PDB file of C-alpha atoms in Angstrom:
ATOM      1  CA  MET R1387       4.106 -12.571  17.889  1.00 95.00           C
ATOM      2  CA  LYS R1388       7.210 -11.087  16.504  1.00 97.00           C
ATOM      3  CA  LEU R1389       6.808  -9.188  13.077  1.00 97.00           C
ATOM      4  CA  LEU R1390       9.006  -8.546  10.089  1.00 96.00           C
ATOM      5  CA  VAL R1391       7.856  -5.584   8.687  1.00 97.00           C
ATOM      6  CA  LEU R1392       9.496  -3.870   6.242  1.00 96.00           C
ATOM      7  CA  GLY R1393       9.345  -0.305   5.698  1.00 94.00           C
ATOM      8  CA  GLY R1394       6.390   0.744   8.163  1.00 94.00           C
ATOM      9  CA  THR R1395       7.303   4.567   8.773  1.00 93.00           C
ATOM     10  CA  LYS R1396       5.400   6.026   5.828  1.00 92.00           C
ATOM     11  CA  ASN R1397       2.211   6.068   4.410  1.00 94.00           C
ATOM     12  CA  LEU R1398       0.183   2.968   4.246  1.00 96.00           C
ATOM     13  CA  GLY R1399       2.948   1.316   6.342  1.00 96.00           C
ATOM     14  CA  ARG R1400       2.957   3.723   9.636  1.00 96.00           C
ATOM     15  CA  HIS R1401      -0.816   1.922   9.600  1.00 97.00           C
ATOM     16  CA  VAL R1402       0.427  -1.390   9.931  1.00 98.00           C
ATOM     17  CA  VAL R1403       3.021  -0.568  12.385  1.00 97.00           C
ATOM     18  CA  GLU R1404       0.234   0.950  14.321  1.00 97.00           C
ATOM     19  CA  ALA R1405      -2.705  -1.519  14.415  1.00 97.00           C
ATOM     20  CA  ALA R1406       0.355  -4.122  15.047  1.00 98.00           C
ATOM     21  CA  LEU R1407       1.502  -2.410  18.088  1.00 97.00           C
ATOM     22  CA  ALA R1408      -2.431  -2.113  18.812  1.00 97.00           C
ATOM     23  CA  TYR R1409      -2.538  -5.791  19.153  1.00 96.00           C
ATOM     24  CA  GLY R1410       0.083  -6.746  21.308  1.00 96.00           C
ATOM     25  CA  HIS R1411       2.579  -7.436  18.762  1.00 97.00           C
ATOM     26  CA  ASP R1412       6.368  -7.574  18.679  1.00 96.00           C
ATOM     27  CA  ILE R1413       6.841  -5.654  16.501  1.00 96.00           C
ATOM     28  CA  THR R1414      10.916  -5.236  14.408  1.00 94.00           C
ATOM     29  CA  LEU R1415      11.084  -2.078  11.712  1.00 94.00           C
ATOM     30  CA  PHE R1416      13.813  -2.783   8.651  1.00 93.00           C
ATOM     31  CA  ASN R1417      14.193   0.168   6.776  1.00 91.00           C
ATOM     32  CA  ARG R1418      17.164   2.505   6.165  1.00 89.00           C
ATOM     33  CA  GLY R1419      16.339   5.171   8.715  1.00 87.00           C
ATOM     34  CA  LEU R1420      15.676   8.084   5.989  1.00 89.00           C
ATOM     35  CA  THR R1421      11.529   8.211   6.723  1.00 90.00           C
ATOM     36  CA  ASN R1422      10.470  10.051   9.588  1.00 91.00           C
ATOM     37  CA  PRO R1423      12.872   8.278  12.051  1.00 90.00           C
ATOM     38  CA  ASP R1424      12.044   8.996  14.995  1.00 90.00           C
ATOM     39  CA  LEU R1425       8.592   7.475  14.698  1.00 93.00           C
ATOM     40  CA  PHE R1426       8.037   4.153  16.869  1.00 95.00           C
ATOM     41  CA  PRO R1427      10.843   5.552  19.497  1.00 92.00           C
ATOM     42  CA  GLY R1428       9.836   2.218  21.394  1.00 91.00           C
ATOM     43  CA  VAL R1429      10.183  -0.081  18.683  1.00 94.00           C
ATOM     44  CA  ARG R1430      13.164  -1.785  17.936  1.00 91.00           C
ATOM     45  CA  ARG R1431      14.269  -0.017  14.161  1.00 90.00           C
ATOM     46  CA  LEU R1432      17.124  -1.695  12.366  1.00 88.00           C
ATOM     47  CA  VAL R1433      18.682   0.850  10.089  1.00 87.00           C
ATOM     48  CA  GLY R1434      20.000  -1.113   6.466  1.00 85.00           C
ATOM     49  CA  ASP R1435      19.798  -1.071   3.281  1.00 86.00           C
ATOM     50  CA  ARG R1436      17.717  -3.538   2.060  1.00 85.00           C
ATOM     51  CA  ALA R1437      19.264  -4.393  -1.339  1.00 83.00           C
ATOM     52  CA  ASP R1438      23.216  -4.830   0.169  1.00 80.00           C
ATOM     53  CA  PRO R1439      23.489  -8.230   0.256  1.00 75.00           C
ATOM     54  CA  SER R1440      25.816  -8.581   3.275  1.00 71.00           C
ATOM     55  CA  VAL R1441      22.895  -7.207   5.284  1.00 67.00           C
ATOM     56  CA  LEU R1442      20.845  -9.538   4.642  1.00 66.00           C
ATOM     57  CA  GLY R1443      23.690 -12.364   6.123  1.00 62.00           C
ATOM     58  CA  MET R1444      24.177 -12.719   2.320  1.00 55.00           C
ATOM     59  CA  GLY R1445      28.162 -12.004   2.569  1.00 48.00           C
ATOM     60  CA  ALA R1446      28.911  -9.541  -0.479  1.00 38.00           C
ATOM     61  CA  ARG R1447      30.578  -6.730   1.263  1.00 34.00           C
ATOM     62  CA  SER R1448      28.409  -3.965   2.835  1.00 34.00           C
ATOM     63  CA  ALA R1449      28.780  -0.124   1.002  1.00 32.00           C
ATOM     64  CA  PRO R1450      29.812   2.205   3.827  1.00 31.00           C
ATOM     65  CA  SER R1451      26.525   4.061   3.238  1.00 31.00           C
ATOM     66  CA  ALA R1452      24.269   0.835   3.627  1.00 33.00           C
ATOM     67  CA  LEU R1453      23.772   1.796   7.494  1.00 32.00           C
ATOM     68  CA  ALA R1454      21.818   4.786   8.564  1.00 34.00           C
ATOM     69  CA  SER R1455      23.633   7.028  11.870  1.00 33.00           C
ATOM     70  CA  GLY R1456      20.879   6.128  15.062  1.00 39.00           C
ATOM     71  CA  ASN R1457      19.547   2.478  15.649  1.00 45.00           C
ATOM     72  CA  ARG R1458      22.087   0.995  13.207  1.00 44.00           C
ATOM     73  CA  ALA R1459      22.126  -2.675  12.485  1.00 40.00           C
ATOM     74  CA  ASP R1460      24.445  -5.426  12.156  1.00 45.00           C
ATOM     75  CA  PRO R1461      25.488  -5.949   9.150  1.00 41.00           C
ATOM     76  CA  SER R1462      24.080  -9.438   8.569  1.00 47.00           C
ATOM     77  CA  VAL R1463      21.184  -8.891  10.904  1.00 58.00           C
ATOM     78  CA  LEU R1464      18.311  -9.757   8.607  1.00 68.00           C
ATOM     79  CA  GLY R1465      20.036 -13.124   8.225  1.00 61.00           C
ATOM     80  CA  ALA R1466      20.400 -13.891  12.113  1.00 72.00           C
ATOM     81  CA  GLY R1467      17.072 -13.108  13.498  1.00 81.00           C
ATOM     82  CA  GLU R1468      13.180 -15.381  13.431  1.00 91.00           C
ATOM     83  CA  TRP R1469       9.579 -13.553  13.079  1.00 96.00           C
ATOM     84  CA  ASP R1470       7.073 -15.373  13.264  1.00 97.00           C
ATOM     85  CA  GLY R1471       5.491 -13.248  10.183  1.00 97.00           C
ATOM     86  CA  VAL R1472       6.832 -10.066   7.666  1.00 97.00           C
ATOM     87  CA  ILE R1473       4.779  -7.668   6.090  1.00 98.00           C
ATOM     88  CA  ASP R1474       7.200  -5.929   3.271  1.00 97.00           C
ATOM     89  CA  MET R1475       5.649  -2.529   2.812  1.00 96.00           C
ATOM     90  CA  SER R1476       8.396  -1.504   0.634  1.00 93.00           C
ATOM     91  CA  GLY R1477       9.369  -4.144  -2.282  1.00 93.00           C
ATOM     92  CA  PHE R1478       9.487  -2.479  -5.521  1.00 93.00           C
ATOM     93  CA  LEU R1479      12.660  -3.474  -7.487  1.00 95.00           C
ATOM     94  CA  VAL R1480      12.665  -7.173  -8.203  1.00 95.00           C
ATOM     95  CA  ARG R1481      15.883  -7.729  -7.299  1.00 93.00           C
ATOM     96  CA  ASP R1482      15.914  -6.108  -3.645  1.00 93.00           C
ATOM     97  CA  VAL R1483      12.575  -8.645  -3.115  1.00 95.00           C
ATOM     98  CA  ARG R1484      14.481 -11.842  -4.555  1.00 93.00           C
ATOM     99  CA  LEU R1485      16.892 -10.956  -2.285  1.00 91.00           C
ATOM    100  CA  SER R1486      14.733 -10.455   0.767  1.00 91.00           C
ATOM    101  CA  ALA R1487      12.538 -13.997   0.092  1.00 93.00           C
ATOM    102  CA  ALA R1488      16.204 -15.610   0.072  1.00 91.00           C
ATOM    103  CA  ALA R1489      17.335 -14.303   3.730  1.00 89.00           C
ATOM    104  CA  LEU R1490      14.535 -14.137   5.282  1.00 92.00           C
ATOM    105  CA  ARG R1491      12.928 -18.186   3.625  1.00 92.00           C
ATOM    106  CA  ASP R1492      13.991 -19.667   6.305  1.00 91.00           C
ATOM    107  CA  ARG R1493      13.462 -16.783   8.900  1.00 91.00           C
ATOM    108  CA  CYS R1494      10.124 -16.091   9.372  1.00 95.00           C
ATOM    109  CA  GLY R1495       6.784 -18.233   9.666  1.00 97.00           C
ATOM    110  CA  HIS R1496       5.025 -15.983   6.680  1.00 98.00           C
ATOM    111  CA  TYR R1497       5.355 -14.104   3.953  1.00 98.00           C
ATOM    112  CA  THR R1498       2.814 -11.145   3.498  1.00 98.00           C
ATOM    113  CA  TYR R1499       4.260  -8.757   0.896  1.00 98.00           C
ATOM    114  CA  MET R1500       2.313  -4.908  -0.933  1.00 98.00           C
ATOM    115  CA  SER R1501       0.697  -5.372  -4.349  1.00 98.00           C
ATOM    116  CA  SER R1502      -1.416  -3.408  -6.634  1.00 98.00           C
ATOM    117  CA  ILE R1503      -4.247  -3.843  -8.749  1.00 98.00           C
ATOM    118  CA  ALA R1504      -2.064  -2.790 -11.573  1.00 97.00           C
ATOM    119  CA  VAL R1505      -0.793  -6.398 -12.125  1.00 98.00           C
ATOM    120  CA  TYR R1506      -3.980  -7.339 -14.438  1.00 98.00           C
ATOM    121  CA  ALA R1507      -3.545  -7.953 -17.866  1.00 98.00           C
ATOM    122  CA  SER R1508      -6.479  -6.144 -18.482  1.00 97.00           C
ATOM    123  CA  LYS R1509      -7.514  -2.549 -17.530  1.00 96.00           C
ATOM    124  CA  THR R1510     -11.717  -2.951 -19.166  1.00 96.00           C
ATOM    125  CA  THR R1511     -12.586  -6.844 -17.610  1.00 97.00           C
ATOM    126  CA  PRO R1512     -15.363  -6.302 -14.876  1.00 97.00           C
ATOM    127  CA  GLY R1513     -15.616  -8.209 -11.966  1.00 98.00           C
ATOM    128  CA  MET R1514     -11.837 -10.210 -12.180  1.00 98.00           C
ATOM    129  CA  THR R1515     -10.784 -12.372  -9.759  1.00 98.00           C
ATOM    130  CA  GLU R1516      -7.274 -13.476  -8.373  1.00 98.00           C
ATOM    131  CA  SER R1517      -7.419 -15.745 -11.129  1.00 98.00           C
ATOM    132  CA  ALA R1518      -7.185 -12.693 -13.646  1.00 98.00           C
ATOM    133  CA  PRO R1519      -4.954 -12.886 -16.213  1.00 98.00           C
ATOM    134  CA  LEU R1520      -1.385 -11.058 -14.679  1.00 98.00           C
ATOM    135  CA  ARG R1521       1.003  -8.659 -16.900  1.00 97.00           C
ATOM    136  CA  PRO R1522       3.987 -10.081 -18.271  1.00 97.00           C
ATOM    137  CA  TRP R1523       7.649  -9.315 -17.235  1.00 96.00           C
ATOM    138  CA  PRO R1524       9.330  -7.430 -20.669  1.00 94.00           C
ATOM    139  CA  THR R1525      12.189  -8.620 -22.400  1.00 93.00           C
ATOM    140  CA  GLY R1526      14.711  -7.412 -21.484  1.00 91.00           C
ATOM    141  CA  ALA R1527      13.720  -5.237 -18.612  1.00 92.00           C
ATOM    142  CA  PRO R1528      16.125  -4.799 -16.360  1.00 90.00           C
ATOM    143  CA  GLU R1529      15.397  -5.909 -12.229  1.00 90.00           C
ATOM    144  CA  ASP R1530      16.905  -3.381 -10.439  1.00 89.00           C
ATOM    145  CA  HIS R1531      15.373  -0.468 -11.753  1.00 86.00           C
ATOM    146  CA  PHE R1532      11.774   1.343 -11.257  1.00 83.00           C
ATOM    147  CA  THR R1533      10.090   3.242 -14.732  1.00 86.00           C
ATOM    148  CA  MET R1534       6.170   3.738 -13.774  1.00 88.00           C
ATOM    149  CA  ASP R1535       6.059   1.372 -16.957  1.00 91.00           C
ATOM    150  CA  LEU R1536       8.001  -1.800 -14.878  1.00 95.00           C
ATOM    151  CA  TYR R1537       5.683  -0.515 -11.787  1.00 95.00           C
ATOM    152  CA  GLY R1538       3.346  -3.705 -12.843  1.00 96.00           C
ATOM    153  CA  PRO R1539       4.936  -6.236 -14.455  1.00 97.00           C
ATOM    154  CA  SER R1540       7.498  -5.806 -11.459  1.00 97.00           C
ATOM    155  CA  LYS R1541       4.496  -6.525  -8.883  1.00 97.00           C
ATOM    156  CA  VAL R1542       3.764 -10.112 -10.694  1.00 98.00           C
ATOM    157  CA  ARG R1543       7.377 -10.852 -10.488  1.00 97.00           C
ATOM    158  CA  ASN R1544       7.518 -10.071  -7.485  1.00 97.00           C
ATOM    159  CA  GLU R1545       4.600 -12.518  -6.393  1.00 98.00           C
ATOM    160  CA  ALA R1546       5.206 -15.110  -7.614  1.00 97.00           C
ATOM    161  CA  LEU R1547       8.701 -15.523  -6.866  1.00 97.00           C
ATOM    162  CA  LEU R1548       7.465 -15.508  -2.896  1.00 98.00           C
ATOM    163  CA  SER R1549       5.167 -17.877  -4.176  1.00 97.00           C
ATOM    164  CA  THR R1550       7.883 -19.875  -5.151  1.00 97.00           C
ATOM    165  CA  THR R1551      10.069 -19.017  -2.258  1.00 97.00           C
ATOM    166  CA  PHE R1552       7.160 -19.229   0.914  1.00 97.00           C
ATOM    167  CA  GLY R1553       4.640 -21.832  -1.091  1.00 97.00           C
ATOM    168  CA  PRO R1554       1.592 -21.340   0.992  1.00 97.00           C
ATOM    169  CA  ARG R1555       3.228 -19.254   3.692  1.00 98.00           C
ATOM    170  CA  ALA R1556       3.148 -16.255   1.250  1.00 98.00           C
ATOM    171  CA  SER R1557       0.280 -14.099   0.775  1.00 98.00           C
ATOM    172  CA  SER R1558      -0.494 -10.935  -2.136  1.00 98.00           C
ATOM    173  CA  ILE R1559      -2.629  -7.793  -0.793  1.00 98.00           C
ATOM    174  CA  ARG R1560      -3.480  -6.176  -3.981  1.00 98.00           C
ATOM    175  CA  SER R1561      -5.183  -3.033  -3.474  1.00 98.00           C
ATOM    176  CA  GLY R1562      -5.626   0.559  -5.331  1.00 96.00           C
ATOM    177  CA  PHE R1563      -6.470   4.147  -4.360  1.00 96.00           C
ATOM    178  CA  VAL R1564      -6.403   4.149  -0.145  1.00 97.00           C
ATOM    179  CA  ILE R1565      -7.686   6.757   1.420  1.00 97.00           C
ATOM    180  CA  GLY R1566      -6.388   7.752   5.030  1.00 95.00           C
ATOM    181  CA  PRO R1567      -4.345  10.107   6.919  1.00 95.00           C
ATOM    182  CA  TYR R1568      -0.058   9.641   6.063  1.00 95.00           C
ATOM    183  CA  ASN R1569      -1.669   8.934   2.337  1.00 95.00           C
ATOM    184  CA  PRO R1570      -2.131  11.441  -0.663  1.00 94.00           C
ATOM    185  CA  ASP R1571      -5.169   9.482  -2.270  1.00 95.00           C
ATOM    186  CA  PHE R1572      -8.303  11.944  -2.438  1.00 95.00           C
ATOM    187  CA  SER R1573      -6.277  13.967  -0.158  1.00 94.00           C
ATOM    188  CA  ASN R1574      -6.872  16.969  -2.407  1.00 94.00           C
ATOM    189  CA  TRP R1575     -11.119  16.065  -1.762  1.00 96.00           C
ATOM    190  CA  GLY R1576      -9.909  15.527   2.091  1.00 96.00           C
ATOM    191  CA  TRP R1577      -8.444  19.224   2.087  1.00 96.00           C
ATOM    192  CA  ALA R1578     -10.857  20.624  -0.017  1.00 96.00           C
ATOM    193  CA  LEU R1579     -13.529  20.223   2.332  1.00 97.00           C
ATOM    194  CA  ALA R1580     -11.683  20.926   5.450  1.00 97.00           C
ATOM    195  CA  HIS R1581     -11.435  24.540   4.726  1.00 96.00           C
ATOM    196  CA  ASN R1582     -14.488  24.980   2.133  1.00 95.00           C
ATOM    197  CA  GLN R1583     -13.162  24.671  -0.455  1.00 95.00           C
ATOM    198  CA  PRO R1584     -14.484  23.034  -4.362  1.00 93.00           C
ATOM    199  CA  LEU R1585     -14.068  19.328  -4.582  1.00 93.00           C
ATOM    200  CA  GLU R1586     -12.386  19.159  -7.433  1.00 93.00           C
ATOM    201  CA  SER R1587     -12.564  16.300 -10.173  1.00 93.00           C
ATOM    202  CA  ALA R1588     -11.467  16.354 -13.566  1.00 92.00           C
ATOM    203  CA  ALA R1589     -12.752  12.616 -13.688  1.00 91.00           C
ATOM    204  CA  ARG R1590     -15.792  12.035 -16.328  1.00 92.00           C
ATOM    205  CA  PRO R1591     -18.791  11.429 -13.446  1.00 95.00           C
ATOM    206  CA  SER R1592     -19.379   7.968 -14.711  1.00 96.00           C
ATOM    207  CA  GLN R1593     -15.658   7.155 -14.005  1.00 95.00           C
ATOM    208  CA  PRO R1594     -15.694   3.904 -11.552  1.00 97.00           C
ATOM    209  CA  VAL R1595     -14.021   3.973  -8.580  1.00 97.00           C
ATOM    210  CA  GLN R1596     -12.802   1.192  -5.951  1.00 97.00           C
ATOM    211  CA  TYR R1597     -10.821   2.855  -2.915  1.00 97.00           C
ATOM    212  CA  ILE R1598      -9.673   1.532   0.769  1.00 98.00           C
ATOM    213  CA  ASP R1599      -9.575   2.917   4.069  1.00 98.00           C
ATOM    214  CA  ALA R1600      -5.569   2.400   5.451  1.00 98.00           C
ATOM    215  CA  ARG R1601      -7.683   1.478   8.649  1.00 98.00           C
ATOM    216  CA  ASP R1602      -8.734  -1.086   6.901  1.00 98.00           C
ATOM    217  CA  LEU R1603      -6.565  -2.051   3.720  1.00 98.00           C
ATOM    218  CA  ALA R1604      -3.273  -2.162   8.203  1.00 98.00           C
ATOM    219  CA  ALA R1605      -5.561  -4.335   9.466  1.00 98.00           C
ATOM    220  CA  PHE R1606      -6.062  -6.712   7.179  1.00 98.00           C
ATOM    221  CA  LEU R1607      -2.910  -6.911   6.485  1.00 98.00           C
ATOM    222  CA  LEU R1608      -1.425  -7.867   9.833  1.00 98.00           C
ATOM    223  CA  HIS R1609      -5.007 -10.426   9.808  1.00 98.00           C
ATOM    224  CA  VAL R1610      -3.658 -12.490   6.845  1.00 98.00           C
ATOM    225  CA  THR R1611      -0.064 -12.471   8.631  1.00 98.00           C
ATOM    226  CA  VAL R1612      -1.452 -13.668  12.141  1.00 97.00           C
ATOM    227  CA  GLU R1613      -2.854 -16.185  10.718  1.00 97.00           C
ATOM    228  CA  HIS R1614      -1.210 -17.600   8.294  1.00 97.00           C
ATOM    229  CA  ILE R1615      -3.509 -17.219   5.263  1.00 98.00           C
ATOM    230  CA  PRO R1616      -2.082 -17.824   1.783  1.00 97.00           C
ATOM    231  CA  GLY R1617      -2.566 -16.782  -1.645  1.00 91.00           C
ATOM    232  CA  PRO R1618      -3.277 -13.737  -3.321  1.00 98.00           C
ATOM    233  CA  PHE R1619      -6.374 -11.061  -2.439  1.00 98.00           C
ATOM    234  CA  ASN R1620      -7.857  -7.850  -4.067  1.00 98.00           C
ATOM    235  CA  ALA R1621      -8.017  -5.467  -0.885  1.00 98.00           C
ATOM    236  CA  VAL R1622     -10.588  -3.197  -2.468  1.00 98.00           C
ATOM    237  CA  GLY R1623     -14.097  -1.728  -1.889  1.00 98.00           C
ATOM    238  CA  PRO R1624     -16.905  -1.851  -3.280  1.00 98.00           C
ATOM    239  CA  THR R1625     -17.430  -0.090  -6.773  1.00 98.00           C
ATOM    240  CA  TYR R1626     -18.538   3.912  -6.718  1.00 98.00           C
ATOM    241  CA  THR R1627     -19.097   6.511  -9.793  1.00 97.00           C
ATOM    242  CA  ILE R1628     -16.858   9.057  -9.535  1.00 96.00           C
ATOM    243  CA  ALA R1629     -19.906  11.225  -9.302  1.00 96.00           C
ATOM    244  CA  ASP R1630     -21.154   9.508  -6.180  1.00 97.00           C
ATOM    245  CA  LEU R1631     -18.825   9.595  -4.239  1.00 97.00           C
ATOM    246  CA  ALA R1632     -18.466  12.072  -4.752  1.00 96.00           C
ATOM    247  CA  THR R1633     -21.655  13.352  -3.107  1.00 96.00           C
ATOM    248  CA  ILE R1634     -20.864  11.249  -0.421  1.00 97.00           C
ATOM    249  CA  TRP R1635     -18.151  12.541   0.664  1.00 97.00           C
ATOM    250  CA  ARG R1636     -19.904  15.944   0.477  1.00 96.00           C
ATOM    251  CA  SER R1637     -22.730  14.790   2.556  1.00 96.00           C
ATOM    252  CA  THR R1638     -20.305  14.114   6.079  1.00 96.00           C
ATOM    253  CA  VAL R1639     -19.616  18.270   6.144  1.00 95.00           C
ATOM    254  CA  PRO R1640     -22.224  20.869   6.901  1.00 94.00           C
ATOM    255  CA  ASN R1641     -23.416  23.523   3.645  1.00 93.00           C
ATOM    256  CA  PRO R1642     -20.871  21.633   1.293  1.00 94.00           C
ATOM    257  CA  PRO R1643     -18.760  23.039  -1.389  1.00 94.00           C
ATOM    258  CA  PRO R1644     -19.473  22.735  -4.865  1.00 94.00           C
ATOM    259  CA  ILE R1645     -18.307  20.057  -7.468  1.00 94.00           C
ATOM    260  CA  ASN R1646     -15.435  20.956  -9.691  1.00 94.00           C
ATOM    261  CA  TRP R1647     -15.709  19.057 -12.775  1.00 94.00           C
ATOM    262  CA  THR R1648     -12.847  21.326 -14.992  1.00 92.00           C
ATOM    263  CA  PRO R1649     -10.120  21.580 -13.028  1.00 91.00           C
ATOM    264  CA  PRO R1650      -6.387  22.380 -14.367  1.00 84.00           C
ATOM    265  CA  GLU R1651      -4.596  19.670 -12.805  1.00 82.00           C
ATOM    266  CA  ASP R1652      -6.505  14.993 -13.091  1.00 81.00           C
ATOM    267  CA  ARG R1653      -4.629  14.565  -9.598  1.00 84.00           C
ATOM    268  CA  LEU R1654      -6.319  10.702  -9.992  1.00 84.00           C
ATOM    269  CA  HIS R1655      -4.673  10.245 -14.072  1.00 86.00           C
ATOM    270  CA  LEU R1656      -7.660   8.050 -14.751  1.00 88.00           C
ATOM    271  CA  PRO R1657      -8.136   8.368 -18.825  1.00 88.00           C
ATOM    272  CA  GLN R1658     -11.693   9.924 -20.037  1.00 87.00           C
ATOM    273  CA  ASP R1659     -12.699   7.345 -22.482  1.00 91.00           C
ATOM    274  CA  GLY R1660     -13.288   4.278 -20.232  1.00 92.00           C
ATOM    275  CA  SER R1661      -9.742   2.215 -21.202  1.00 94.00           C
ATOM    276  CA  ASN R1662      -8.724   1.666 -17.043  1.00 93.00           C
ATOM    277  CA  ASP R1663     -12.888   1.754 -15.971  1.00 95.00           C
ATOM    278  CA  GLY R1664     -12.252  -2.657 -15.809  1.00 96.00           C
ATOM    279  CA  ALA R1665      -9.359  -1.678 -12.718  1.00 96.00           C
ATOM    280  CA  PHE R1666     -11.588  -0.135 -11.189  1.00 97.00           C
ATOM    281  CA  GLN R1667     -14.537  -2.459 -10.659  1.00 98.00           C
ATOM    282  CA  LEU R1668     -12.868  -5.658  -9.058  1.00 98.00           C
ATOM    283  CA  ASN R1669     -14.414  -8.975  -7.392  1.00 98.00           C
ATOM    284  CA  ASN R1670     -13.226  -8.553  -3.581  1.00 98.00           C
ATOM    285  CA  SER R1671     -14.901 -11.414  -2.581  1.00 98.00           C
ATOM    286  CA  HIS R1672     -11.757 -13.701  -1.377  1.00 98.00           C
ATOM    287  CA  ALA R1673     -10.165 -11.116   0.712  1.00 98.00           C
ATOM    288  CA  LEU R1674     -14.163 -10.566   2.441  1.00 98.00           C
ATOM    289  CA  THR R1675     -14.434 -13.756   3.143  1.00 98.00           C
ATOM    290  CA  ALA R1676     -10.676 -14.118   4.621  1.00 98.00           C
ATOM    291  CA  GLY R1677     -11.254 -10.924   7.145  1.00 98.00           C
ATOM    292  CA  LEU R1678     -11.362  -7.586   5.347  1.00 98.00           C
ATOM    293  CA  HIS R1679     -13.610  -5.472   7.364  1.00 98.00           C
ATOM    294  CA  LEU R1680     -14.815  -2.200   5.587  1.00 98.00           C
ATOM    295  CA  HIS R1681     -14.887   0.609   7.047  1.00 97.00           C
ATOM    296  CA  PRO R1682     -18.362   2.928   5.583  1.00 97.00           C
ATOM    297  CA  PRO R1683     -17.605   5.328   2.661  1.00 97.00           C
ATOM    298  CA  THR R1684     -19.202   8.098   4.841  1.00 97.00           C
ATOM    299  CA  GLN R1685     -17.182   7.360   7.993  1.00 97.00           C
ATOM    300  CA  THR R1686     -13.835   7.547   6.164  1.00 97.00           C
ATOM    301  CA  ALA R1687     -14.268  10.495   4.656  1.00 97.00           C
ATOM    302  CA  HIS R1688     -15.550  12.148   7.523  1.00 97.00           C
ATOM    303  CA  ASP R1689     -12.211  10.366   9.778  1.00 97.00           C
ATOM    304  CA  TYR R1690      -9.645  12.561   7.404  1.00 97.00           C
ATOM    305  CA  VAL R1691     -11.171  15.726   6.832  1.00 97.00           C
ATOM    306  CA  THR R1692     -10.974  15.760  10.634  1.00 97.00           C
ATOM    307  CA  TRP R1693      -7.912  14.783  10.397  1.00 97.00           C
ATOM    308  CA  ILE R1694      -6.948  17.186   8.565  1.00 97.00           C
ATOM    309  CA  ARG R1695      -8.667  19.591  10.466  1.00 96.00           C
ATOM    310  CA  THR R1696      -6.734  19.027  12.964  1.00 97.00           C
ATOM    311  CA  GLY R1697      -3.631  20.154  11.913  1.00 96.00           C
ATOM    312  CA  ASN R1698      -2.283  17.451   9.917  1.00 96.00           C
ATOM    313  CA  THR R1699      -1.064  17.894   6.089  1.00 94.00           C
ATOM    314  CA  PRO R1700      -1.126  15.204   3.710  1.00 93.00           C
ATOM    315  CA  PRO R1701       1.371  13.673   1.699  1.00 90.00           C
ATOM    316  CA  PRO R1702       1.607  15.157  -1.973  1.00 85.00           C
ATOM    317  CA  PRO R1703       0.811  12.730  -4.366  1.00 80.00           C
ATOM    318  CA  PRO R1704       3.551  10.410  -6.215  1.00 72.00           C
ATOM    319  CA  HIS R1705       3.143  11.263  -8.982  1.00 61.00           C
TER     320      HIS R1705
END
């Protein structure tokens, strides 16, 4: 299939492109060319800023900085190309997603959007399915400016406009913590085990947590796109407590180091009072039925530690 990946050279996006190439798909990357520009040298790369309407073939004048050096995109390249599927890994600002949706509406078979579990209005309700209430858009909030307060509402708004634009040709994949090479989540645990240092967690031991292996999430994004499966999905694994998950991770190395429950910094930013517990007890049955496959947690931990031990350094946490 001809697939267009918006982003694709950072964190989870790398896994998506690697999975697509392994299946023999014809990949086109569209991004600003700023992150890992030499990655995937054999893949067609279109360089431009999705915030620029002219790059998307929508007629406005292109700013001089819209195209980066190296592989240069035709100023209207996304307006001219056609793809069987689009996987949007870089859609944060509502303005940008609105532009890409309009430009690609009649030029792709399916549009898959990387969303977030931050879309849900409740953070305390366990067992939420994809039909649970979503966060409202704040009155007067700008669509062209990003703040962490707008992260969840922006994902909700983007999902809605894509659903309106593409109908059953749209999918939204909601995930939380993503663990694996090139990804920062739980990287401190992977680094600690790789270097025989104590695991650190400021979360309470009974804190529920869900995550997904980056390889599993990438494969599901690709599967939904190729098979044109509509609808939102909770792409998460089963719920563990932090204490149980730490035990699982420690079991993957001989003579595991101890756990430090009082580090000076909380890498996971999870409240101690349980006010976010529901966000990590989501119902994932819809995604499993649609074809989500999950690595066992021991395999995820082992492979991540091995990746670090072979000389790789995880990226820093985003905040």
